[in-house]
Amino acid sequence: MAQAMDDKVSTGRRMLEPGGFVVLEPWLASEIGAERVAIVGAALLAGGAVQQNWRLDAEVTGGARAGRHAWVLRTDAAASLDVSLDRLSEFRCIEAAHKAGVKVAEPIAASGDSGLIGRPFAIQALVAGNAQGRRIVRDPALVEFGEDLAREIGRELARIHSVRPKAGVLSFLPIPMTNPSRREVAAMRKGLDGASEARPALEYVLSWLDANAPEPPAITLVHGDFRTGNYMVEKGQLTAVLDWEFCHWGDPREDIGWFIARCWRFGNDDKVAGGIAKLASLLEGYNGVADIKLTASELPYFEVLAAARWATISLLQGDRFIKGGERSLELALTGLMPPEMEWDALDVIDRLVTKGRVT
Amino acid sequence: MSEHRRLGAEALLDLVAEAFKGEIAPSLPPDKRYLAAMIGNALDIARREMAVEEEALAFQLLDHFYDDGDGTMQELARVIRSGTVNDTSYPELRARLKAHVASELKVRNPRFLGTRGVKG
């Protein structure tokens, strides 16, 4: 429920004063072409380690959006990961995806200016649904909706991958000039160079990825963090794809590998598609919409890439505690996770080598 | 004397973990359950790490590649990245690394190994 506007709530960097969002009203009116916008309620929602989410209740007078709206304002992170997009760039990616027909919370407005409420932010429509990965994969009704949900997710991924680099489209995102998988490996190595702990197993996996990188079928928009836990589900239906801050141009199979990686199945290991369904259902949905047709046999490489990436990110998350001084038990425990992903990556490599598919 | 102090700390952590997970965590409100699970997990890792130090596990791996006491995890990571140590020059490389990762997981998350069909 919306809390009273005279509450003082910490944004992490500063305390918002009573009616702290009132300063947004004239700006929002201008952004959405309204005569007037009144913020009549604001409440801090449960957030993650990376950003804060506020529910805003707004009354809009005049213009195409006249009426009462529930929106979500997401601030920039207090300590953004180096590899993630700033809030305004992420918002532009969401707009591009929305235009391509991807189910996202409708983008309303965004600002890269810290002058308005103390940090950059983006506002999107509030969408009903649950995004908690563990709850989704343990839902007793999953047996009824899981396969259809995976097909829908496949179609959403295909729509994301229909966005291609061309003049005027997300031109702030760098286009890979070399193999995009090798570019990912290089980025991970760069991250590991500054890490507090050396991981020989992870270095081995990265060397393997570098040596076996396949050529991309096309360079497409890649969500970069599309996994169970980053989409909303309401009554078994997908309502919105979330968390676009890792969006980039790359190999579309990177998204599929991330979605099916064992570390994102939340214990439902036999349901390869994100812990919710069979891989065949995901691919059926994807291939039904995409101009690029994918097969299961080309995906293990990208499962290894996903495991290496999550191992690297988790190690660096731990460093936010070890080196950055952020007193967070969650960050500290995340920093202990790399061996889990290293194990999974080495296991996939073992299977591929045994089958004689790679060296 | 130091031996007894180590055992004391281990036994204390054992009791704290047992009391916390058995008596405190179940009575916490739902919004504290995730934090409680993390605390229980951290206590378990700390308890296991008192019995097996990760530094000793690193030396077990390094002993396969370097003379006794020489070499570091940084150095091994570096030569793997440079390609000096690879599957051809060291055919058991992947198996050794996997065994090391498994030994770390026995401390950090033995349940994970169980889900992968490896006895903890």
Short mmCIF file of C-alpha atoms in Angstrom, two decimals:
data_model
loop_
_atom_site.label_atom_id
_atom_site.label_comp_id
_atom_site.label_asym_id
_atom_site.label_seq_id
_atom_site.Cartn_x
_atom_site.Cartn_y
_atom_site.Cartn_z
CA MET A 1 0.00 0.00 0.00
CA ALA A 2 1.10 3.53 -0.64
CA GLN A 3 2.52 5.16 2.41
CA ALA A 4 1.83 8.69 3.58
CA MET A 5 3.81 11.29 1.71
CA ASP A 6 5.09 12.84 4.93
CA ASP A 7 7.15 9.76 5.78
CA LYS A 8 10.87 10.17 5.50
CA VAL A 9 12.42 7.29 3.58
CA SER A 10 16.09 6.85 2.88
CA THR A 11 17.15 6.48 -0.76
CA GLY A 12 20.57 5.34 0.36
CA ARG A 13 22.30 8.56 -0.64
CA ARG A 14 20.05 11.07 1.05
CA MET A 15 16.76 11.30 2.85
CA LEU A 16 13.84 12.34 0.70
CA GLU A 17 12.01 15.15 2.40
CA PRO A 18 8.22 15.15 2.82
CA GLY A 19 6.71 15.14 -0.61
CA GLY A 20 10.09 14.41 -2.16
CA PHE A 21 8.51 13.29 -5.41
CA VAL A 22 6.46 16.47 -5.77
CA VAL A 23 9.42 17.95 -7.68
CA LEU A 24 8.71 15.38 -10.38
CA GLU A 25 5.21 16.66 -11.10
CA PRO A 26 5.94 19.51 -13.57
CA TRP A 27 8.74 17.51 -15.17
CA LEU A 28 6.49 14.48 -15.66
CA ALA A 29 3.70 16.63 -17.07
CA SER A 30 6.12 17.96 -19.65
CA GLU A 31 7.56 14.51 -20.45
CA ILE A 32 4.19 12.82 -21.05
CA GLY A 33 2.41 15.81 -22.59
CA ALA A 34 -0.10 16.33 -19.76
CA GLU A 35 -1.55 19.54 -18.36
CA ARG A 36 -0.81 18.43 -14.83
CA VAL A 37 0.54 15.42 -12.93
CA ALA A 38 -0.07 14.99 -9.20
CA ILE A 39 1.84 12.34 -7.24
CA VAL A 40 -0.69 11.34 -4.60
CA GLY A 41 1.18 8.41 -3.08
CA ALA A 42 4.70 6.97 -2.86
CA ALA A 43 5.94 3.79 -1.21
CA LEU A 44 9.31 2.08 -1.20
CA LEU A 45 8.93 -1.44 -2.59
CA ALA A 46 11.15 -4.40 -1.77
CA GLY A 47 14.28 -3.91 -3.81
CA GLY A 48 17.36 -5.82 -4.79
CA ALA A 49 21.02 -5.24 -4.06
CA VAL A 50 21.38 -3.18 -7.20
CA GLN A 51 18.52 -0.67 -7.27
CA GLN A 52 15.57 0.75 -5.38
CA ASN A 53 11.96 0.63 -6.52
CA TRP A 54 9.21 3.05 -5.55
CA ARG A 55 5.51 2.76 -6.24
CA LEU A 56 4.06 6.08 -7.34
CA ASP A 57 0.33 6.77 -7.55
CA ALA A 58 -0.26 9.55 -10.03
CA GLU A 59 -3.25 11.56 -11.16
CA VAL A 60 -2.79 12.88 -14.69
CA THR A 61 -4.90 15.71 -16.06
CA GLY A 62 -5.04 16.26 -19.80
CA GLY A 63 -3.14 14.55 -22.60
CA ALA A 64 -3.21 10.95 -23.80
CA ARG A 65 -2.54 9.54 -20.33
CA ALA A 66 -5.29 11.42 -18.46
CA GLY A 67 -6.49 9.44 -15.45
CA ARG A 68 -5.12 7.68 -12.39
CA HIS A 69 -2.02 5.52 -12.76
CA ALA A 70 0.15 3.21 -10.66
CA TRP A 71 3.77 3.53 -11.73
CA VAL A 72 7.09 2.19 -10.51
CA LEU A 73 10.06 4.53 -10.22
CA ARG A 74 13.41 2.79 -10.22
CA THR A 75 16.44 4.72 -9.07
CA ASP A 76 19.98 4.11 -10.22
CA ALA A 77 21.96 1.80 -8.01
CA ALA A 78 23.93 3.21 -5.10
CA ALA A 79 26.82 1.08 -6.35
CA SER A 80 26.19 0.12 -9.97
CA LEU A 81 28.12 -2.73 -11.51
CA ASP A 82 30.63 -1.46 -14.03
CA VAL A 83 29.11 -3.57 -16.77
CA SER A 84 25.52 -2.46 -16.27
CA LEU A 85 23.79 0.31 -18.19
CA ASP A 86 22.80 3.53 -16.47
CA ARG A 87 19.09 3.96 -15.82
CA LEU A 88 18.46 6.20 -18.85
CA SER A 89 20.24 3.85 -21.29
CA GLU A 90 18.34 0.90 -19.85
CA PHE A 91 15.10 2.83 -20.36
CA ARG A 92 15.96 3.38 -24.03
CA CYS A 93 16.47 -0.40 -24.42
CA ILE A 94 13.08 -1.04 -22.80
CA GLU A 95 11.49 1.45 -25.21
CA ALA A 96 13.08 -0.37 -28.17
CA ALA A 97 11.85 -3.73 -26.86
CA HIS A 98 8.36 -2.30 -26.25
CA LYS A 99 8.31 -1.08 -29.83
CA ALA A 100 9.32 -4.57 -31.01
CA GLY A 101 6.30 -6.04 -29.22
CA VAL A 102 8.08 -7.44 -26.15
CA LYS A 103 5.97 -7.60 -23.00
CA VAL A 104 7.51 -5.02 -20.71
CA ALA A 105 6.12 -2.68 -18.11
CA GLU A 106 5.16 0.26 -20.29
CA PRO A 107 7.98 2.83 -20.27
CA ILE A 108 6.67 6.23 -19.11
CA ALA A 109 9.65 8.58 -18.61
CA ALA A 110 13.27 8.60 -17.48
CA SER A 111 15.96 11.05 -16.47
CA GLY A 112 19.72 10.74 -16.34
CA ASP A 113 19.82 13.94 -14.31
CA SER A 114 20.63 13.61 -10.60
CA GLY A 115 19.20 17.07 -9.95
CA LEU A 116 15.56 16.05 -9.71
CA ILE A 117 15.46 13.49 -6.87
CA GLY A 118 19.15 13.01 -6.14
CA ARG A 119 19.91 10.25 -8.63
CA PRO A 120 18.89 9.12 -12.14
CA PHE A 121 15.65 7.17 -12.42
CA ALA A 122 13.12 5.62 -14.77
CA ILE A 123 9.36 5.31 -14.45
CA GLN A 124 7.32 2.44 -15.87
CA ALA A 125 3.78 1.21 -15.42
CA LEU A 126 3.17 -1.04 -12.41
CA VAL A 127 2.53 -4.58 -13.64
CA ALA A 128 0.77 -7.32 -11.70
CA GLY A 129 2.66 -10.52 -11.12
CA ASN A 130 5.26 -12.41 -9.20
CA ALA A 131 8.90 -12.46 -10.24
CA GLN A 132 10.36 -14.59 -7.45
CA GLY A 133 12.14 -17.46 -9.16
CA ARG A 134 11.80 -19.91 -6.30
CA ARG A 135 8.08 -19.26 -5.99
CA ILE A 136 7.53 -19.70 -9.72
CA VAL A 137 9.39 -23.02 -9.98
CA ARG A 138 7.67 -24.36 -6.83
CA ASP A 139 4.16 -23.28 -7.80
CA PRO A 140 1.99 -26.44 -7.63
CA ALA A 141 0.24 -25.23 -10.80
CA LEU A 142 3.55 -25.16 -12.72
CA VAL A 143 2.75 -28.57 -14.16
CA GLU A 144 -0.26 -26.96 -15.88
CA PHE A 145 1.24 -23.68 -17.09
CA GLY A 146 5.01 -24.34 -17.30
CA GLU A 147 5.28 -25.56 -20.91
CA ASP A 148 3.01 -22.80 -22.27
CA LEU A 149 4.92 -20.21 -20.24
CA ALA A 150 8.21 -21.46 -21.73
CA ARG A 151 6.75 -21.19 -25.25
CA GLU A 152 5.67 -17.61 -24.46
CA ILE A 153 9.13 -16.82 -23.11
CA GLY A 154 10.62 -18.26 -26.30
CA ARG A 155 8.46 -15.89 -28.34
CA GLU A 156 9.47 -12.93 -26.16
CA LEU A 157 13.14 -13.78 -26.61
CA ALA A 158 12.63 -13.99 -30.37
CA ARG A 159 11.02 -10.52 -30.36
CA ILE A 160 13.95 -9.10 -28.39
CA HIS A 161 16.33 -10.67 -30.90
CA SER A 162 14.38 -9.12 -33.79
CA VAL A 163 15.92 -5.76 -32.77
CA ARG A 164 19.07 -5.37 -34.86
CA PRO A 165 21.75 -2.71 -34.97
CA LYS A 166 20.98 -0.05 -37.54
CA ALA A 167 21.17 3.72 -37.78
CA GLY A 168 19.29 5.42 -34.98
CA VAL A 169 18.58 2.26 -32.99
CA LEU A 170 20.24 2.19 -29.56
CA SER A 171 23.35 3.74 -31.07
CA PHE A 172 24.92 4.18 -27.62
CA LEU A 173 25.37 0.39 -27.37
CA PRO A 174 28.74 -0.69 -28.83
CA ILE A 175 28.54 -3.09 -31.78
CA PRO A 176 30.98 -5.98 -31.33
CA MET A 177 33.74 -5.77 -33.90
CA THR A 178 35.01 -9.26 -32.99
CA ASN A 179 33.27 -12.51 -32.09
CA PRO A 180 30.71 -11.49 -29.43
CA SER A 181 31.37 -14.56 -27.27
CA ARG A 182 35.10 -13.80 -27.26
CA ARG A 183 34.23 -10.22 -26.37
CA GLU A 184 32.30 -11.57 -23.36
CA VAL A 185 35.32 -13.66 -22.37
CA ALA A 186 37.56 -10.60 -22.61
CA ALA A 187 35.17 -8.62 -20.40
CA MET A 188 35.14 -11.40 -17.81
CA ARG A 189 38.93 -11.61 -17.81
CA LYS A 190 39.10 -7.87 -17.29
CA GLY A 191 36.75 -8.20 -14.32
CA LEU A 192 38.81 -11.05 -12.86
CA ASP A 193 42.01 -9.02 -13.17
CA GLY A 194 40.74 -6.76 -10.41
CA ALA A 195 39.19 -9.51 -8.29
CA SER A 196 40.40 -10.36 -4.79
CA GLU A 197 40.61 -14.09 -5.51
CA ALA A 198 42.33 -15.99 -8.33
CA ARG A 199 40.19 -18.81 -9.75
CA PRO A 200 42.23 -21.24 -11.92
CA ALA A 201 39.12 -23.31 -12.74
CA LEU A 202 37.30 -20.23 -14.02
CA GLU A 203 40.36 -19.26 -16.08
CA TYR A 204 40.32 -22.74 -17.60
CA VAL A 205 36.64 -22.35 -18.52
CA LEU A 206 37.33 -18.95 -20.09
CA SER A 207 40.23 -20.36 -22.12
CA TRP A 208 37.93 -23.12 -23.34
CA LEU A 209 35.24 -20.59 -24.27
CA ASP A 210 37.81 -18.48 -26.11
CA ALA A 211 39.07 -21.47 -28.10
CA ASN A 212 35.62 -22.81 -29.00
CA ALA A 213 33.62 -19.63 -29.67
CA PRO A 214 31.12 -20.20 -32.51
CA GLU A 215 30.30 -17.56 -35.08
CA PRO A 216 27.01 -15.76 -34.34
CA PRO A 217 24.01 -16.40 -36.64
CA ALA A 218 23.36 -12.61 -36.43
CA ILE A 219 24.14 -9.70 -34.15
CA THR A 220 20.97 -8.88 -32.26
CA LEU A 221 19.80 -7.10 -29.15
CA VAL A 222 20.58 -9.37 -26.19
CA HIS A 223 18.68 -8.83 -22.94
CA GLY A 224 21.69 -10.04 -20.95
CA ASP A 225 19.82 -11.17 -17.82
CA PHE A 226 16.72 -13.01 -19.05
CA ARG A 227 16.21 -15.76 -16.51
CA THR A 228 13.57 -17.08 -14.14
CA GLY A 229 13.41 -14.38 -11.49
CA ASN A 230 13.58 -11.57 -14.03
CA TYR A 231 10.13 -11.92 -15.55
CA MET A 232 6.73 -11.45 -13.97
CA VAL A 233 4.10 -14.18 -13.96
CA GLU A 234 0.42 -13.70 -13.12
CA LYS A 235 -1.90 -16.73 -13.13
CA GLY A 236 0.59 -18.69 -15.20
CA GLN A 237 0.92 -15.96 -17.83
CA LEU A 238 3.98 -13.83 -18.49
CA THR A 239 3.16 -10.18 -17.79
CA ALA A 240 6.51 -8.40 -18.13
CA VAL A 241 10.21 -8.95 -18.83
CA LEU A 242 12.28 -7.11 -16.21
CA ASP A 243 15.81 -5.90 -15.52
CA TRP A 244 17.28 -4.64 -18.77
CA GLU A 245 20.47 -3.12 -17.40
CA PHE A 246 22.72 -5.72 -19.03
CA CYS A 247 21.27 -5.19 -22.52
CA HIS A 248 23.81 -5.22 -25.36
CA TRP A 249 24.38 -6.21 -28.99
CA GLY A 250 25.60 -9.78 -29.26
CA ASP A 251 24.91 -13.42 -30.14
CA PRO A 252 21.21 -14.16 -29.46
CA ARG A 253 22.10 -17.64 -28.18
CA GLU A 254 23.73 -15.96 -25.21
CA ASP A 255 20.24 -15.16 -23.86
CA ILE A 256 19.04 -18.74 -24.39
CA GLY A 257 22.15 -20.15 -22.66
CA TRP A 258 21.59 -17.81 -19.71
CA PHE A 259 17.93 -18.79 -19.46
CA ILE A 260 18.61 -22.53 -19.46
CA ALA A 261 21.83 -22.50 -17.39
CA ARG A 262 21.58 -24.91 -14.49
CA CYS A 263 22.31 -22.15 -11.96
CA TRP A 264 19.00 -20.49 -12.91
CA ARG A 265 16.75 -23.54 -12.59
CA PHE A 266 16.32 -23.05 -8.83
CA GLY A 267 16.72 -26.76 -8.16
CA ASN A 268 14.27 -27.93 -10.87
CA ASP A 269 17.18 -29.42 -12.77
CA ASP A 270 15.10 -31.68 -15.02
CA LYS A 271 13.21 -28.64 -16.33
CA VAL A 272 16.00 -27.29 -18.50
CA ALA A 273 14.09 -24.18 -19.59
CA GLY A 274 14.61 -22.00 -16.52
CA GLY A 275 13.33 -24.62 -14.07
CA ILE A 276 9.82 -24.32 -15.53
CA ALA A 277 9.63 -26.53 -18.63
CA LYS A 278 11.34 -28.64 -21.27
CA LEU A 279 13.90 -27.02 -23.54
CA ALA A 280 11.81 -28.18 -26.53
CA SER A 281 8.94 -25.91 -25.45
CA LEU A 282 11.20 -22.87 -25.20
CA LEU A 283 12.69 -23.57 -28.64
CA GLU A 284 9.27 -24.23 -30.14
CA GLY A 285 8.10 -20.79 -29.04
CA TYR A 286 11.34 -19.17 -30.18
CA ASN A 287 11.55 -20.84 -33.59
CA GLY A 288 7.89 -20.07 -34.25
CA VAL A 289 8.62 -16.35 -34.25
CA ALA A 290 12.35 -15.84 -34.89
CA ASP A 291 13.99 -15.55 -38.29
CA ILE A 292 16.95 -17.40 -36.74
CA LYS A 293 16.14 -21.05 -36.06
CA LEU A 294 17.96 -22.57 -33.11
CA THR A 295 18.64 -26.19 -32.20
CA ALA A 296 19.42 -27.73 -28.82
CA SER A 297 22.82 -28.95 -29.99
CA GLU A 298 24.24 -25.42 -30.36
CA LEU A 299 23.33 -24.36 -26.82
CA PRO A 300 25.77 -26.17 -24.46
CA TYR A 301 28.53 -23.69 -25.36
CA PHE A 302 26.25 -20.88 -24.20
CA GLU A 303 25.42 -22.75 -20.99
CA VAL A 304 29.15 -22.74 -20.24
CA LEU A 305 29.34 -19.05 -21.14
CA ALA A 306 26.44 -18.37 -18.76
CA ALA A 307 28.03 -20.32 -15.92
CA ALA A 308 31.32 -18.47 -16.38
CA ARG A 309 29.54 -15.14 -16.43
CA TRP A 310 27.58 -15.79 -13.25
CA ALA A 311 30.74 -17.11 -11.56
CA THR A 312 32.55 -13.89 -12.50
CA ILE A 313 29.70 -11.64 -11.43
CA SER A 314 29.26 -13.46 -8.11
CA LEU A 315 32.98 -13.18 -7.38
CA LEU A 316 32.80 -9.43 -8.05
CA GLN A 317 29.65 -9.12 -5.94
CA GLY A 318 31.61 -10.65 -3.08
CA ASP A 319 34.33 -8.07 -3.66
CA ARG A 320 31.83 -5.32 -2.96
CA PHE A 321 32.01 -6.64 0.60
CA ILE A 322 35.66 -7.74 0.68
CA LYS A 323 37.15 -4.73 -1.09
CA GLY A 324 34.34 -2.22 -1.23
CA GLY A 325 33.37 -2.33 2.40
CA GLU A 326 29.64 -2.91 1.79
CA ARG A 327 28.48 -4.73 4.94
CA SER A 328 26.08 -7.17 3.31
CA LEU A 329 25.70 -10.83 4.19
CA GLU A 330 24.01 -11.44 0.84
CA LEU A 331 26.98 -10.02 -1.07
CA ALA A 332 29.45 -12.00 1.07
CA LEU A 333 27.60 -15.29 0.48
CA THR A 334 27.24 -14.55 -3.24
CA GLY A 335 31.02 -14.15 -3.36
CA LEU A 336 31.39 -17.76 -2.19
CA MET A 337 29.36 -19.16 -5.09
CA PRO A 338 31.86 -19.34 -8.01
CA PRO A 339 32.77 -23.03 -7.45
CA GLU A 340 29.12 -23.97 -8.10
CA MET A 341 29.14 -22.45 -11.56
CA GLU A 342 32.68 -23.66 -12.23
CA TRP A 343 31.52 -27.20 -11.47
CA ASP A 344 28.58 -26.91 -13.87
CA ALA A 345 30.76 -25.38 -16.60
CA LEU A 346 33.43 -28.11 -16.26
CA ASP A 347 30.69 -30.74 -16.28
CA VAL A 348 29.26 -29.48 -19.60
CA ILE A 349 32.78 -29.30 -21.08
CA ASP A 350 33.43 -32.88 -19.87
CA ARG A 351 30.28 -34.08 -21.65
CA LEU A 352 31.11 -32.24 -24.87
CA VAL A 353 34.68 -33.55 -24.93
CA THR A 354 33.49 -37.10 -24.18
CA LYS A 355 31.07 -36.88 -27.10
CA GLY A 356 33.95 -35.67 -29.27
CA ARG A 357 32.09 -32.48 -30.17
CA VAL A 358 34.91 -30.19 -29.09
CA THR A 359 38.50 -30.36 -27.88
CA MET B 1 46.37 -25.25 23.78
CA SER B 2 45.52 -23.73 20.42
CA GLU B 3 44.02 -27.10 19.47
CA HIS B 4 41.52 -26.86 22.35
CA ARG B 5 40.60 -23.27 21.46
CA ARG B 6 39.82 -24.30 17.88
CA LEU B 7 37.66 -27.14 19.06
CA GLY B 8 35.90 -24.79 21.46
CA ALA B 9 35.06 -22.32 18.72
CA GLU B 10 33.85 -25.09 16.44
CA ALA B 11 31.62 -26.57 19.15
CA LEU B 12 30.25 -23.12 19.99
CA LEU B 13 29.42 -22.37 16.36
CA ASP B 14 27.76 -25.76 16.16
CA LEU B 15 25.52 -24.92 19.10
CA VAL B 16 24.77 -21.43 17.83
CA ALA B 17 23.77 -22.78 14.42
CA GLU B 18 21.59 -25.46 16.01
CA ALA B 19 19.85 -23.01 18.38
CA PHE B 20 19.39 -20.39 15.68
CA LYS B 21 17.98 -22.76 13.08
CA GLY B 22 15.94 -24.83 15.53
CA GLU B 23 14.53 -22.20 17.87
CA ILE B 24 15.00 -18.67 16.54
CA ALA B 25 14.54 -18.85 12.76
CA PRO B 26 11.11 -20.61 12.79
CA SER B 27 9.65 -17.88 15.03
CA LEU B 28 10.74 -14.98 12.81
CA PRO B 29 8.22 -13.10 10.64
CA PRO B 30 8.11 -13.99 6.93
CA ASP B 31 10.04 -10.89 5.86
CA LYS B 32 13.03 -12.04 7.94
CA ARG B 33 13.10 -15.63 6.65
CA TYR B 34 15.53 -14.92 3.82
CA LEU B 35 17.94 -13.19 6.18
CA ALA B 36 17.56 -16.05 8.67
CA ALA B 37 18.33 -18.59 5.94
CA MET B 38 21.45 -16.61 4.99
CA ILE B 39 22.60 -16.48 8.63
CA GLY B 40 22.07 -20.23 9.03
CA ASN B 41 23.99 -20.83 5.81
CA ALA B 42 26.86 -18.55 6.87
CA LEU B 43 27.12 -20.29 10.25
CA ASP B 44 27.31 -23.69 8.53
CA ILE B 45 30.03 -22.53 6.14
CA ALA B 46 32.05 -21.00 8.98
CA ARG B 47 31.72 -24.23 10.97
CA ARG B 48 32.91 -26.38 8.07
CA GLU B 49 35.73 -23.97 7.25
CA MET B 50 37.09 -24.35 10.77
CA ALA B 51 37.59 -28.04 10.07
CA VAL B 52 38.99 -27.61 6.53
CA GLU B 53 40.82 -24.44 5.64
CA GLU B 54 40.50 -23.38 2.02
CA GLU B 55 44.19 -22.47 1.95
CA ALA B 56 45.03 -26.14 2.52
CA LEU B 57 42.74 -27.07 -0.39
CA ALA B 58 44.58 -24.62 -2.63
CA PHE B 59 47.92 -26.23 -1.74
CA GLN B 60 46.49 -29.66 -2.60
CA LEU B 61 45.80 -28.36 -6.10
CA LEU B 62 49.06 -26.43 -6.45
CA ASP B 63 51.12 -29.46 -5.39
CA HIS B 64 50.15 -31.12 -8.70
CA PHE B 65 51.75 -28.30 -10.67
CA TYR B 66 54.58 -26.90 -8.56
CA ASP B 67 57.34 -28.13 -6.29
CA ASP B 68 56.32 -28.26 -2.67
CA GLY B 69 55.45 -24.78 -1.41
CA ASP B 70 56.07 -23.05 -4.73
CA GLY B 71 53.30 -21.57 -6.84
CA THR B 72 50.18 -19.66 -6.01
CA MET B 73 46.59 -19.70 -7.22
CA GLN B 74 47.34 -16.36 -8.97
CA GLU B 75 50.26 -17.92 -10.81
CA LEU B 76 48.29 -21.02 -11.80
CA ALA B 77 45.41 -18.85 -13.03
CA ARG B 78 47.90 -16.77 -15.04
CA VAL B 79 49.57 -19.72 -16.80
CA ILE B 80 46.19 -21.26 -17.62
CA ARG B 81 45.06 -17.98 -19.19
CA SER B 82 48.33 -17.62 -21.13
CA GLY B 83 48.00 -21.20 -22.40
CA THR B 84 51.31 -22.34 -20.91
CA VAL B 85 49.38 -24.93 -18.92
CA ASN B 86 46.68 -26.56 -21.04
CA ASP B 87 44.99 -29.91 -21.73
CA THR B 88 47.84 -31.00 -23.99
CA SER B 89 50.69 -30.09 -21.69
CA TYR B 90 48.76 -31.39 -18.70
CA PRO B 91 46.11 -33.95 -19.73
CA GLU B 92 44.70 -34.18 -16.21
CA LEU B 93 44.24 -30.41 -15.92
CA ARG B 94 40.45 -30.34 -16.10
CA ALA B 95 40.09 -33.31 -13.74
CA ARG B 96 42.42 -31.72 -11.19
CA LEU B 97 40.57 -28.42 -11.35
CA LYS B 98 37.23 -30.16 -10.99
CA ALA B 99 38.48 -32.10 -7.97
CA HIS B 100 39.63 -28.84 -6.40
CA VAL B 101 36.29 -27.17 -7.06
CA ALA B 102 34.56 -30.17 -5.47
CA SER B 103 36.76 -29.88 -2.39
CA GLU B 104 35.78 -26.21 -2.05
CA LEU B 105 32.12 -27.10 -2.45
CA LYS B 106 32.37 -29.61 0.39
CA VAL B 107 33.05 -26.58 2.59
CA ARG B 108 30.91 -23.93 0.92
CA ASN B 109 27.89 -25.91 -0.24
CA PRO B 110 27.96 -29.71 0.15
CA ARG B 111 24.26 -29.89 -0.72
CA PHE B 112 25.11 -28.58 -4.20
CA LEU B 113 27.41 -31.56 -4.80
CA GLY B 114 24.57 -33.86 -3.77
CA THR B 115 22.34 -32.35 -6.46
CA ARG B 116 25.10 -33.13 -8.98
CA GLY B 117 25.31 -36.76 -7.89
CA VAL B 118 28.56 -36.35 -5.95
CA LYS B 119 28.80 -37.63 -2.39
CA GLY B 120 29.55 -34.77 0.03
#
